[in-house]
């Protein structure tokens, strides 16, 4: 029987009531008395040298408070990168400055040159048009391989070249791996592109900053996934402010998908300008601005090679990738193509020798950073596409080839620095084969052929690493922050509970799932537990929400804090019941003495904690505890996906007829929320596979700069999904046994879709090895008719 409350119950998301009734409180809903508005004048060329900026006409226009240029920020820190990667020789990456407003050069279309603060947005926009900027246009650096060549135009004049780092992981002995490939029974090689994406959360970015001269304090309201990290970076690296004088608030946030993790120049600018103008300063991004100022995702060009022996066992894997970082380093951009990508190249398979090589490149494009999955989708796509190609070349069943090479013994040390603690890849594949009715596919293919359509089946397996940890290890790998999290459990006198968490909820359902855990531990109704997040003045220092870490890391901190509360409450209950603390049991909100009918209710104990008339002398009054949790390892969700498509051979149009996901997320707190997370991820993965593509022309102009040109998935582009997460191998090192589910769908779906399309085309008599994403009708038709 399904549970109706607590851990394992599909409790309805309580936060949805305010969202669906228009009662949400987003950053743009917040306005301050006397606020001014800022408009950024952005570069309309990809690369150019700034000769002069004349702001005199703009400053004289009505309503203008102040005009800022890069000169106003000389001596102010630039936007920092939070992860220092060392190259294959141990040298630190090249790390150029990233100014708040352009200084000396502009380096991508959308790079902010000047900012006008005015009484109204319209006045600020009008004044920005009056600014005279003298620029010498320079050649745009766009092609990553060309950018790596000696003598290429430099994006940053003070760097020796455009290579941020040349990174290596895995097998060090080139002679050894070359020998394996030379003597392998079969080698499959594949060149592929992981297309560039724009995150496009429903809510654009917004920043509103206030400054109080009376207290010398700042408040920044912003659309962030991690307000404490924003405060830390802005205070320590950018503006040099005392951290205790800065409050950062991230209220309701309308989606993030990674792009709202990072500290952006607009946030720092508004905070700086609020003091400089002695007024609150607000900026709300337009959708057009978002396309050229929000960090974008993916953009890898890779060659992957898979070596197999005569029995079709994987014996070696080698990848060479060019990763686009854009014009500047974003907050975590350096880690995405390296430690979040290279470490996952083993996948679900026991390949004994792996070598990963990555060149990260600066180009005259918008910066690239984490986007839902962040490195894991890039690794999975390469691996699962080359395995599918190998199966086709060898004439073997792609499922059987995967099963033959699955890791089966745990814990398993991969050749690329990870230790998988637990998993059951055969069990997950069993679930998939049953749920997707793989056995019935041949009959469905025949039905499609009768309609003149080609039907294909794509299979994909994935594993991801979530809850990046532990802090001491990632610190040695270059992380410039800890990756723990924290929670404070404050019990009120009447027994209700406020839980202050370092994680941030922007679609994950924390306000529902987190109370399920606490309520289940104590045995009270979920409605008695509220979650407080997003305000640095209220919550303990936490690292925010990204990388499917919230429940595994912050949830574990919450469990530990709740355990401390329960331990203290047992001391009080023992005193009230005149019993030994060791004999006290807590169940269904009642403290009882084991083996007797003596009990006292949760509410009576909590009231006693705050009205300590009958109270143990050695115990402090009150009932509030804080815990920090630093994980011992990543968590490793894994799964198997199946996609069925129909392809119209006359037009190349691809229709997804069925999509099934079988995932192992460890223990499940709220199955309904997990279903929703997987649905959303698959939808985004289908978008990448079939529709989405961020494209630049040869001059660095963004061709897909609006929804007119950037195709987002719509309801009729996706099917009803079949989702199964009953194959559960709990995580062995966190108290909840959870693994993380928020990114799985976006990781596992793109290769499943592309594999399905190629299976359909090859069933029609074509011999097509690969089509790069997005697998659009024009690309499919061209491949079929070339």
XYZ file of N, CA, C and O in Angstrom, residues 541-696:
624
model
N 25.185 28.821 6.935
C 25.974 28.910 5.712
C 25.886 27.582 4.971
O 26.358 26.546 5.440
N 25.295 27.637 3.783
C 25.164 26.442 2.962
C 25.561 26.739 1.543
O 25.686 27.897 1.133
N 25.740 25.674 0.765
C 26.309 25.822 -0.573
C 25.268 25.826 -1.673
O 25.604 25.855 -2.855
N 23.985 25.801 -1.324
C 22.956 25.965 -2.334
C 22.554 24.672 -3.012
O 22.842 23.571 -2.547
N 21.877 24.830 -4.148
C 21.279 23.696 -4.844
C 21.792 23.616 -6.267
O 21.627 24.546 -7.054
N 22.412 22.506 -6.567
C 22.908 22.186 -7.916
C 23.477 20.777 -7.820
O 23.699 20.233 -6.728
N 23.701 20.143 -8.953
C 24.358 18.838 -8.953
C 23.588 17.767 -8.200
O 24.191 16.830 -7.671
N 22.254 17.883 -8.142
C 21.407 16.876 -7.471
C 21.910 16.597 -6.056
O 21.989 15.450 -5.612
N 22.231 17.671 -5.324
C 22.868 17.531 -4.020
C 21.944 17.789 -2.842
O 22.300 17.476 -1.698
N 20.766 18.367 -3.085
C 19.993 18.943 -1.986
C 19.666 17.932 -0.893
O 19.937 18.153 0.283
N 19.061 16.826 -1.279
C 18.641 15.859 -0.263
C 19.816 15.054 0.257
O 19.905 14.773 1.458
N 20.744 14.686 -0.655
C 21.868 13.859 -0.237
C 22.798 14.602 0.713
O 23.371 13.994 1.625
N 22.948 15.921 0.526
C 23.895 16.672 1.341
C 23.154 17.509 2.388
O 23.305 17.299 3.589
N 22.321 18.445 1.945
C 21.594 19.270 2.920
C 20.583 18.440 3.702
O 20.391 18.643 4.904
N 19.922 17.497 3.016
C 18.985 16.612 3.714
C 19.669 15.800 4.793
O 19.103 15.554 5.866
N 20.914 15.401 4.537
C 21.658 14.651 5.553
C 22.003 15.538 6.745
O 21.962 15.093 7.898
N 22.345 16.810 6.462
C 22.572 17.751 7.570
C 21.301 17.922 8.393
O 21.339 17.984 9.631
N 20.170 17.991 7.702
C 18.877 18.127 8.385
C 18.595 16.905 9.269
O 18.105 17.039 10.398
N 18.921 15.727 8.783
C 18.734 14.512 9.579
C 19.602 14.564 10.824
O 19.151 14.257 11.938
N 20.857 14.943 10.646
C 21.755 14.992 11.800
C 21.280 16.019 12.830
O 21.350 15.777 14.049
N 20.817 17.178 12.372
C 20.309 18.177 13.320
C 19.050 17.676 14.023
O 18.864 17.908 15.229
N 18.180 16.990 13.278
C 16.958 16.445 13.886
C 17.301 15.371 14.915
O 16.660 15.279 15.973
N 18.315 14.557 14.623
C 18.752 13.548 15.594
C 19.231 14.204 16.887
O 18.941 13.722 17.996
N 19.942 15.344 16.756
C 20.379 16.068 17.953
C 19.176 16.573 18.746
O 19.163 16.519 19.991
N 18.169 17.082 18.039
C 16.951 17.561 18.702
C 16.275 16.423 19.444
O 15.845 16.570 20.608
N 16.151 15.290 18.788
C 15.480 14.145 19.411
C 16.251 13.679 20.642
O 15.658 13.359 21.695
N 17.588 13.655 20.529
C 18.389 13.224 21.685
C 18.151 14.147 22.885
O 18.016 13.676 24.032
N 18.097 15.455 22.642
C 17.862 16.383 23.749
C 16.439 16.241 24.272
O 16.213 16.271 25.500
N 15.482 16.075 23.360
C 14.085 15.919 23.784
C 13.912 14.652 24.625
O 13.096 14.630 25.569
N 14.671 13.616 24.316
C 14.587 12.391 25.133
C 15.064 12.633 26.558
O 14.533 12.052 27.509
N 16.072 13.489 26.708
C 16.538 13.811 28.059
C 15.422 14.484 28.859
O 15.210 14.183 30.050
N 14.710 15.415 28.195
C 13.610 16.115 28.867
C 12.482 15.141 29.174
O 11.908 15.145 30.282
N 12.159 14.286 28.197
C 11.084 13.309 28.398
C 11.420 12.349 29.537
O 10.552 11.995 30.344
N 12.689 11.922 29.605
C 13.104 11.014 30.681
C 12.896 11.660 32.044
O 12.464 11.005 33.004
N 13.213 12.945 32.128
C 13.012 13.663 33.390
C 11.521 13.729 33.739
O 11.131 13.475 34.895
N 10.678 14.053 32.755
C 9.240 14.153 33.011
C 8.638 12.810 33.400
O 7.709 12.748 34.221
N 9.164 11.745 32.803
C 8.603 10.410 33.059
C 9.327 9.678 34.187
O 8.999 8.518 34.480
N 10.337 10.352 34.768
C 11.109 9.765 35.875
C 11.663 8.405 35.480
O 11.501 7.389 36.170
N 12.316 8.404 34.304
C 12.868 7.161 33.772
C 14.275 7.407 33.271
O 14.737 8.556 33.164
N 14.969 6.334 32.948
C 16.298 6.451 32.372
C 16.181 6.873 30.912
O 15.298 6.416 30.180
N 17.094 7.766 30.501
C 17.083 8.206 29.109
C 17.210 7.029 28.146
O 16.627 7.032 27.053
N 17.958 6.013 28.525
C 18.159 4.850 27.657
C 16.873 4.085 27.406
O 16.772 3.334 26.421
N 15.872 4.264 28.273
C 14.603 3.538 28.131
C 13.555 4.318 27.341
O 12.454 3.820 27.113
N 13.886 5.534 26.936
C 12.904 6.377 26.252
C 12.865 6.038 24.756
O 13.891 5.982 24.084
N 11.656 5.852 24.262
C 11.434 5.606 22.842
C 10.535 6.700 22.276
O 9.656 7.207 22.974
N 10.759 7.045 20.998
C 9.922 8.035 20.322
C 9.249 7.376 19.136
O 9.906 6.862 18.233
N 7.924 7.417 19.149
C 7.155 6.849 18.049
C 5.834 7.587 17.937
O 5.163 7.821 18.948
N 5.488 7.960 16.704
C 4.216 8.638 16.428
C 4.009 9.869 17.309
O 2.898 10.147 17.778
N 5.098 10.604 17.562
C 5.001 11.837 18.327
C 4.793 11.635 19.811
O 4.416 12.584 20.513
N 5.080 10.448 20.299
C 4.941 10.149 21.721
C 6.252 9.590 22.256
O 6.847 8.686 21.659
N 6.696 10.156 23.388
C 7.830 9.585 24.100
C 7.275 8.615 25.131
O 6.386 8.968 25.913
N 7.803 7.406 25.111
C 7.303 6.415 26.060
C 8.464 5.701 26.723
O 9.595 5.691 26.207
N 8.173 5.099 27.870
C 9.158 4.288 28.577
C 9.001 2.856 28.090
O 7.906 2.290 28.146
N 10.057 2.285 27.564
C 9.994 0.938 26.988
C 9.437 -0.058 27.989
O 9.822 -0.077 29.169
N 8.454 -0.847 27.531
C 7.874 -1.893 28.366
C 6.814 -1.423 29.329
O 6.335 -2.203 30.159
N 6.426 -0.128 29.251
C 5.383 0.401 30.137
C 4.369 1.164 29.300
O 4.535 1.338 28.096
N 3.306 1.618 29.977
C 2.315 2.452 29.283
C 2.523 3.929 29.602
O 1.663 4.768 29.314
N 3.656 4.269 30.203
C 3.942 5.654 30.547
C 4.416 6.407 29.299
O 5.307 5.932 28.585
N 3.840 7.565 29.032
C 4.244 8.331 27.852
C 3.974 9.815 28.065
O 3.203 10.207 28.943
N 4.621 10.614 27.218
C 4.387 12.047 27.205
C 4.459 12.491 25.740
O 5.271 11.991 24.970
N 3.576 13.408 25.378
C 3.474 13.810 23.973
C 4.608 14.745 23.582
O 5.184 15.455 24.420
N 4.902 14.752 22.278
C 5.917 15.642 21.699
C 5.679 17.090 22.118
O 6.595 17.779 22.559
N 4.449 17.574 22.007
C 4.143 18.959 22.347
C 4.380 19.285 23.803
O 4.771 20.417 24.139
N 4.155 18.328 24.686
C 4.415 18.568 26.110
C 5.909 18.696 26.382
O 6.338 19.521 27.194
N 6.693 17.897 25.685
C 8.143 17.965 25.869
C 8.686 19.281 25.315
O 9.518 19.940 25.956
N 8.199 19.692 24.141
C 8.711 20.936 23.556
C 8.304 22.141 24.397
O 9.077 23.095 24.525
N 7.103 22.114 24.959
C 6.680 23.218 25.829
C 7.555 23.277 27.071
O 7.971 24.368 27.502
N 7.886 22.116 27.604
C 8.754 22.066 28.780
C 10.137 22.639 28.461
O 10.771 23.276 29.318
N 10.596 22.431 27.227
C 11.913 22.945 26.855
C 11.970 24.460 26.948
O 13.034 25.029 27.193
N 10.828 25.143 26.755
C 10.789 26.602 26.774
C 10.135 27.163 28.042
O 10.222 28.366 28.296
N 9.469 26.307 28.782
C 8.929 26.692 30.100
C 9.488 25.688 31.101
O 8.802 24.762 31.556
N 10.784 25.844 31.422
C 11.504 24.785 32.140
C 11.264 24.787 33.644
O 12.215 24.881 34.444
N 10.009 24.660 34.065
C 9.708 24.607 35.496
C 10.061 23.246 36.074
O 10.505 23.139 37.220
N 9.820 22.198 35.302
C 10.150 20.830 35.724
C 11.149 20.313 34.692
O 10.776 19.734 33.683
N 12.454 20.539 34.952
C 13.435 20.410 33.885
C 14.727 19.836 34.444
O 15.133 20.166 35.563
N 15.398 18.973 33.682
C 16.676 18.427 34.159
C 17.729 19.530 34.300
O 17.923 20.340 33.383
N 18.417 19.556 35.433
C 19.342 20.643 35.727
C 20.509 20.696 34.758
O 21.038 21.779 34.464
N 20.929 19.537 34.242
C 22.119 19.511 33.382
C 21.821 19.864 31.927
O 22.733 19.904 31.094
N 20.565 20.156 31.582
C 20.157 20.430 30.210
C 19.807 21.909 30.067
O 19.105 22.481 30.891
N 20.295 22.533 28.981
C 19.949 23.925 28.697
C 18.503 24.024 28.224
O 18.001 23.126 27.550
N 17.824 25.125 28.568
C 16.485 25.337 27.997
C 16.566 25.488 26.480
O 17.628 25.724 25.900
N 15.409 25.404 25.855
C 15.327 25.568 24.411
C 15.506 24.248 23.677
O 15.945 23.246 24.251
N 15.133 24.268 22.394
C 15.226 23.051 21.595
C 15.550 23.460 20.151
O 14.663 23.650 19.317
N 16.834 23.647 19.890
C 17.300 24.063 18.569
C 18.694 23.514 18.352
O 19.552 23.633 19.228
N 18.909 22.919 17.200
C 20.205 22.318 16.900
C 20.598 22.587 15.448
O 19.746 22.672 14.561
N 21.892 22.688 15.234
C 22.456 22.882 13.895
C 23.436 21.758 13.599
O 24.155 21.294 14.490
N 23.470 21.342 12.339
C 24.442 20.337 11.911
C 24.981 20.698 10.539
O 24.240 21.212 9.685
N 26.255 20.458 10.356
C 26.896 20.557 9.050
C 27.204 19.134 8.576
O 27.585 18.285 9.383
N 27.048 18.909 7.271
C 27.302 17.576 6.738
C 28.200 17.678 5.518
O 27.888 18.382 4.553
N 29.329 17.007 5.574
C 30.272 16.948 4.462
C 30.339 15.493 4.005
O 30.836 14.633 4.733
N 29.828 15.178 2.820
C 29.722 13.770 2.407
C 31.083 13.090 2.294
O 32.109 13.734 2.027
N 31.076 11.773 2.468
C 32.297 10.985 2.346
C 32.611 10.657 0.895
O 33.751 10.315 0.566
N 31.619 10.757 0.012
C 31.793 10.365 -1.379
C 30.668 10.998 -2.186
O 29.687 11.500 -1.626
N 30.794 10.951 -3.500
C 29.664 11.257 -4.357
C 28.557 10.225 -4.108
O 28.796 9.145 -3.563
N 27.359 10.540 -4.571
C 26.351 9.498 -4.745
C 26.285 9.166 -6.235
O 26.638 9.997 -7.078
N 25.812 7.957 -6.545
C 25.884 7.485 -7.930
C 24.543 6.945 -8.426
O 24.348 5.727 -8.538
N 23.607 7.846 -8.755
C 22.389 7.381 -9.426
C 22.766 6.768 -10.777
O 23.753 7.168 -11.402
N 21.972 5.832 -11.220
C 22.230 5.193 -12.510
C 20.900 4.740 -13.088
O 19.893 4.624 -12.376
N 20.902 4.476 -14.388
C 19.653 4.052 -15.001
C 19.839 3.549 -16.406
O 20.946 3.547 -16.961
N 18.731 3.112 -16.974
C 18.677 2.650 -18.360
C 17.431 3.243 -18.991
O 16.346 3.184 -18.393
N 17.584 3.802 -20.192
C 16.485 4.487 -20.872
C 16.250 3.852 -22.236
O 17.187 3.378 -22.896
N 15.006 3.890 -22.672
C 14.632 3.407 -24.004
C 13.753 4.440 -24.675
O 12.812 4.963 -24.067
N 14.060 4.735 -25.925
C 13.290 5.677 -26.713
C 12.875 5.006 -28.012
O 13.684 4.319 -28.653
N 11.614 5.190 -28.386
C 11.138 4.722 -29.685
C 10.688 5.920 -30.500
O 9.939 6.771 -30.008
N 11.175 5.980 -31.732
C 10.833 7.094 -32.618
C 10.256 6.559 -33.918
O 10.509 5.420 -34.317
N 9.482 7.421 -34.561
C 9.113 7.223 -35.950
C 9.743 8.344 -36.769
O 9.722 9.503 -36.347
N 10.294 7.986 -37.918
C 10.892 8.966 -38.818
C 10.125 8.944 -40.132
O 9.886 7.870 -40.708
N 9.725 10.116 -40.568
C 9.074 10.248 -41.871
C 10.166 10.365 -42.934
O 10.876 11.366 -42.983
N 10.331 9.343 -43.788
C 11.424 9.388 -44.769
C 11.247 10.466 -45.822
O 12.219 10.856 -46.480
N 10.035 10.996 -45.965
C 9.805 12.049 -46.964
C 10.278 13.415 -46.483
O 10.708 14.251 -47.284
N 10.191 13.643 -45.185
C 10.519 14.970 -44.641
C 11.668 14.960 -43.640
O 12.225 16.013 -43.334
N 12.000 13.807 -43.090
C 13.012 13.721 -42.051
C 12.505 14.054 -40.666
O 13.260 14.054 -39.699
N 11.226 14.305 -40.507
C 10.666 14.660 -39.201
C 10.705 13.458 -38.263
O 10.325 12.344 -38.628
N 11.144 13.701 -37.039
C 11.230 12.668 -36.017
C 10.111 12.864 -35.011
O 9.907 13.970 -34.498
N 9.396 11.797 -34.729
C 8.337 11.822 -33.720
C 8.673 10.795 -32.643
O 8.933 9.625 -32.953
N 8.705 11.240 -31.403
C 8.976 10.314 -30.301
C 7.672 9.634 -29.905
O 6.733 10.278 -29.437
N 7.627 8.330 -30.096
C 6.405 7.555 -29.863
C 6.325 7.004 -28.444
O 5.231 6.816 -27.917
N 7.473 6.742 -27.842
C 7.489 6.201 -26.478
C 8.838 6.505 -25.851
O 9.866 6.509 -26.541
N 8.814 6.752 -24.554
C 10.057 6.964 -23.819
C 9.905 6.357 -22.431
O 8.942 6.678 -21.711
N 10.832 5.469 -22.077
C 10.772 4.776 -20.793
C 12.075 4.978 -20.054
O 13.167 4.848 -20.632
N 11.977 5.298 -18.775
C 13.147 5.527 -17.928
C 13.090 4.599 -16.728
O 12.079 4.559 -16.012
N 14.156 3.847 -16.515
C 14.297 3.028 -15.311
C 15.516 3.543 -14.562
O 16.638 3.466 -15.066
N 15.289 4.093 -13.387
C 16.352 4.758 -12.636
C 16.527 4.123 -11.268
O 15.561 3.658 -10.644
N 17.761 4.136 -10.799
C 18.084 3.738 -9.426
C 18.547 4.986 -8.688
O 19.679 5.434 -8.856
N 17.638 5.546 -7.890
C 17.937 6.744 -7.124
C 18.159 6.442 -5.649
O 18.139 7.352 -4.814
N 18.360 5.180 -5.313
C 18.444 4.838 -3.907
C 17.076 4.959 -3.270
O 16.045 4.757 -3.922
N 17.029 5.290 -1.989
C 15.748 5.451 -1.309
C 15.005 6.674 -1.847
O 15.616 7.690 -2.162
N 13.698 6.563 -1.924
C 12.863 7.626 -2.483
C 12.072 8.280 -1.349
O 11.382 7.594 -0.588
N 12.138 9.589 -1.259
C 11.385 10.308 -0.216
C 9.972 10.603 -0.691
O 9.000 10.348 0.024
N 9.825 11.149 -1.906
C 8.508 11.482 -2.445
C 8.461 11.019 -3.906
O 9.001 11.689 -4.793
N 7.832 9.874 -4.186
C 7.834 9.331 -5.557
C 7.245 10.288 -6.590
O 7.721 10.331 -7.726
N 6.225 11.048 -6.226
C 5.609 11.960 -7.183
C 6.582 13.066 -7.596
O 6.692 13.405 -8.788
N 7.314 13.619 -6.636
C 8.291 14.654 -6.959
C 9.404 14.070 -7.817
O 9.872 14.702 -8.773
N 9.837 12.859 -7.509
C 10.868 12.211 -8.314
C 10.379 12.026 -9.748
O 11.112 12.294 -10.708
N 9.143 11.576 -9.916
C 8.588 11.441 -11.267
C 8.664 12.771 -12.017
O 9.061 12.828 -13.183
N 8.278 13.847 -11.333
C 8.286 15.156 -11.964
C 9.676 15.600 -12.358
O 9.872 16.189 -13.429
N 10.659 15.331 -11.489
C 12.033 15.698 -11.809
C 12.529 14.943 -13.039
O 13.187 15.505 -13.914
N 12.212 13.652 -13.111
C 12.639 12.854 -14.262
C 11.929 13.332 -15.522
O 12.551 13.469 -16.586
N 10.625 13.602 -15.427
C 9.883 14.108 -16.591
C 10.535 15.382 -17.135
O 10.746 15.533 -18.350
N 10.834 16.325 -16.251
C 11.421 17.588 -16.685
C 12.776 17.395 -17.324
O 13.101 18.021 -18.343
N 13.599 16.531 -16.739
C 14.917 16.280 -17.300
C 14.848 15.643 -18.674
O 15.603 16.001 -19.582
N 13.938 14.681 -18.831
C 13.790 14.041 -20.140
C 13.340 15.065 -21.172
O 13.832 15.082 -22.312
N 12.411 15.933 -20.782
C 11.949 16.964 -21.704
C 13.091 17.848 -22.182
O 13.191 18.181 -23.370
N 13.982 18.225 -21.262
C 15.122 19.043 -21.663
C 16.104 18.251 -22.522
O 16.702 18.789 -23.460
N 16.265 16.978 -22.217
C 17.140 16.151 -23.032
C 16.611 15.957 -24.436
O 17.376 15.973 -25.413
N 15.299 15.782 -24.561
C 14.680 15.686 -25.883
C 14.854 17.000 -26.634
O 15.119 17.028 -27.837
N 14.730 18.120 -25.907
C 14.962 19.420 -26.527
C 16.350 19.514 -27.113
O 16.532 19.985 -28.249
N 17.358 19.074 -26.354
C 18.722 19.108 -26.880
C 18.874 18.178 -28.072
O 19.507 18.524 -29.075
N 18.301 16.994 -27.989
C 18.502 15.986 -29.028
C 17.842 16.363 -30.348
O 18.392 16.101 -31.422
N 16.669 16.991 -30.289
C 15.890 17.211 -31.506
C 15.752 18.663 -31.934
O 15.516 18.934 -33.121
N 15.860 19.617 -31.009
C 15.394 20.963 -31.316
C 16.384 22.079 -31.031
O 16.564 22.981 -31.856
N 17.003 22.083 -29.881
C 17.719 23.258 -29.398
C 19.130 23.348 -29.984
O 19.844 22.350 -30.050
N 19.525 24.551 -30.354
C 20.879 24.772 -30.841
C 21.202 26.259 -30.788
O 20.531 27.071 -31.414
N 22.216 26.587 -30.017
C 22.689 27.972 -29.922
C 23.786 28.149 -30.961
O 24.852 27.537 -30.861
N 23.521 28.972 -31.966
C 24.423 29.075 -33.117
C 24.941 30.493 -33.291
O 24.201 31.466 -33.117
N 26.214 30.588 -33.666
C 26.853 31.867 -33.988
C 27.280 31.860 -35.455
O 27.639 30.809 -36.002
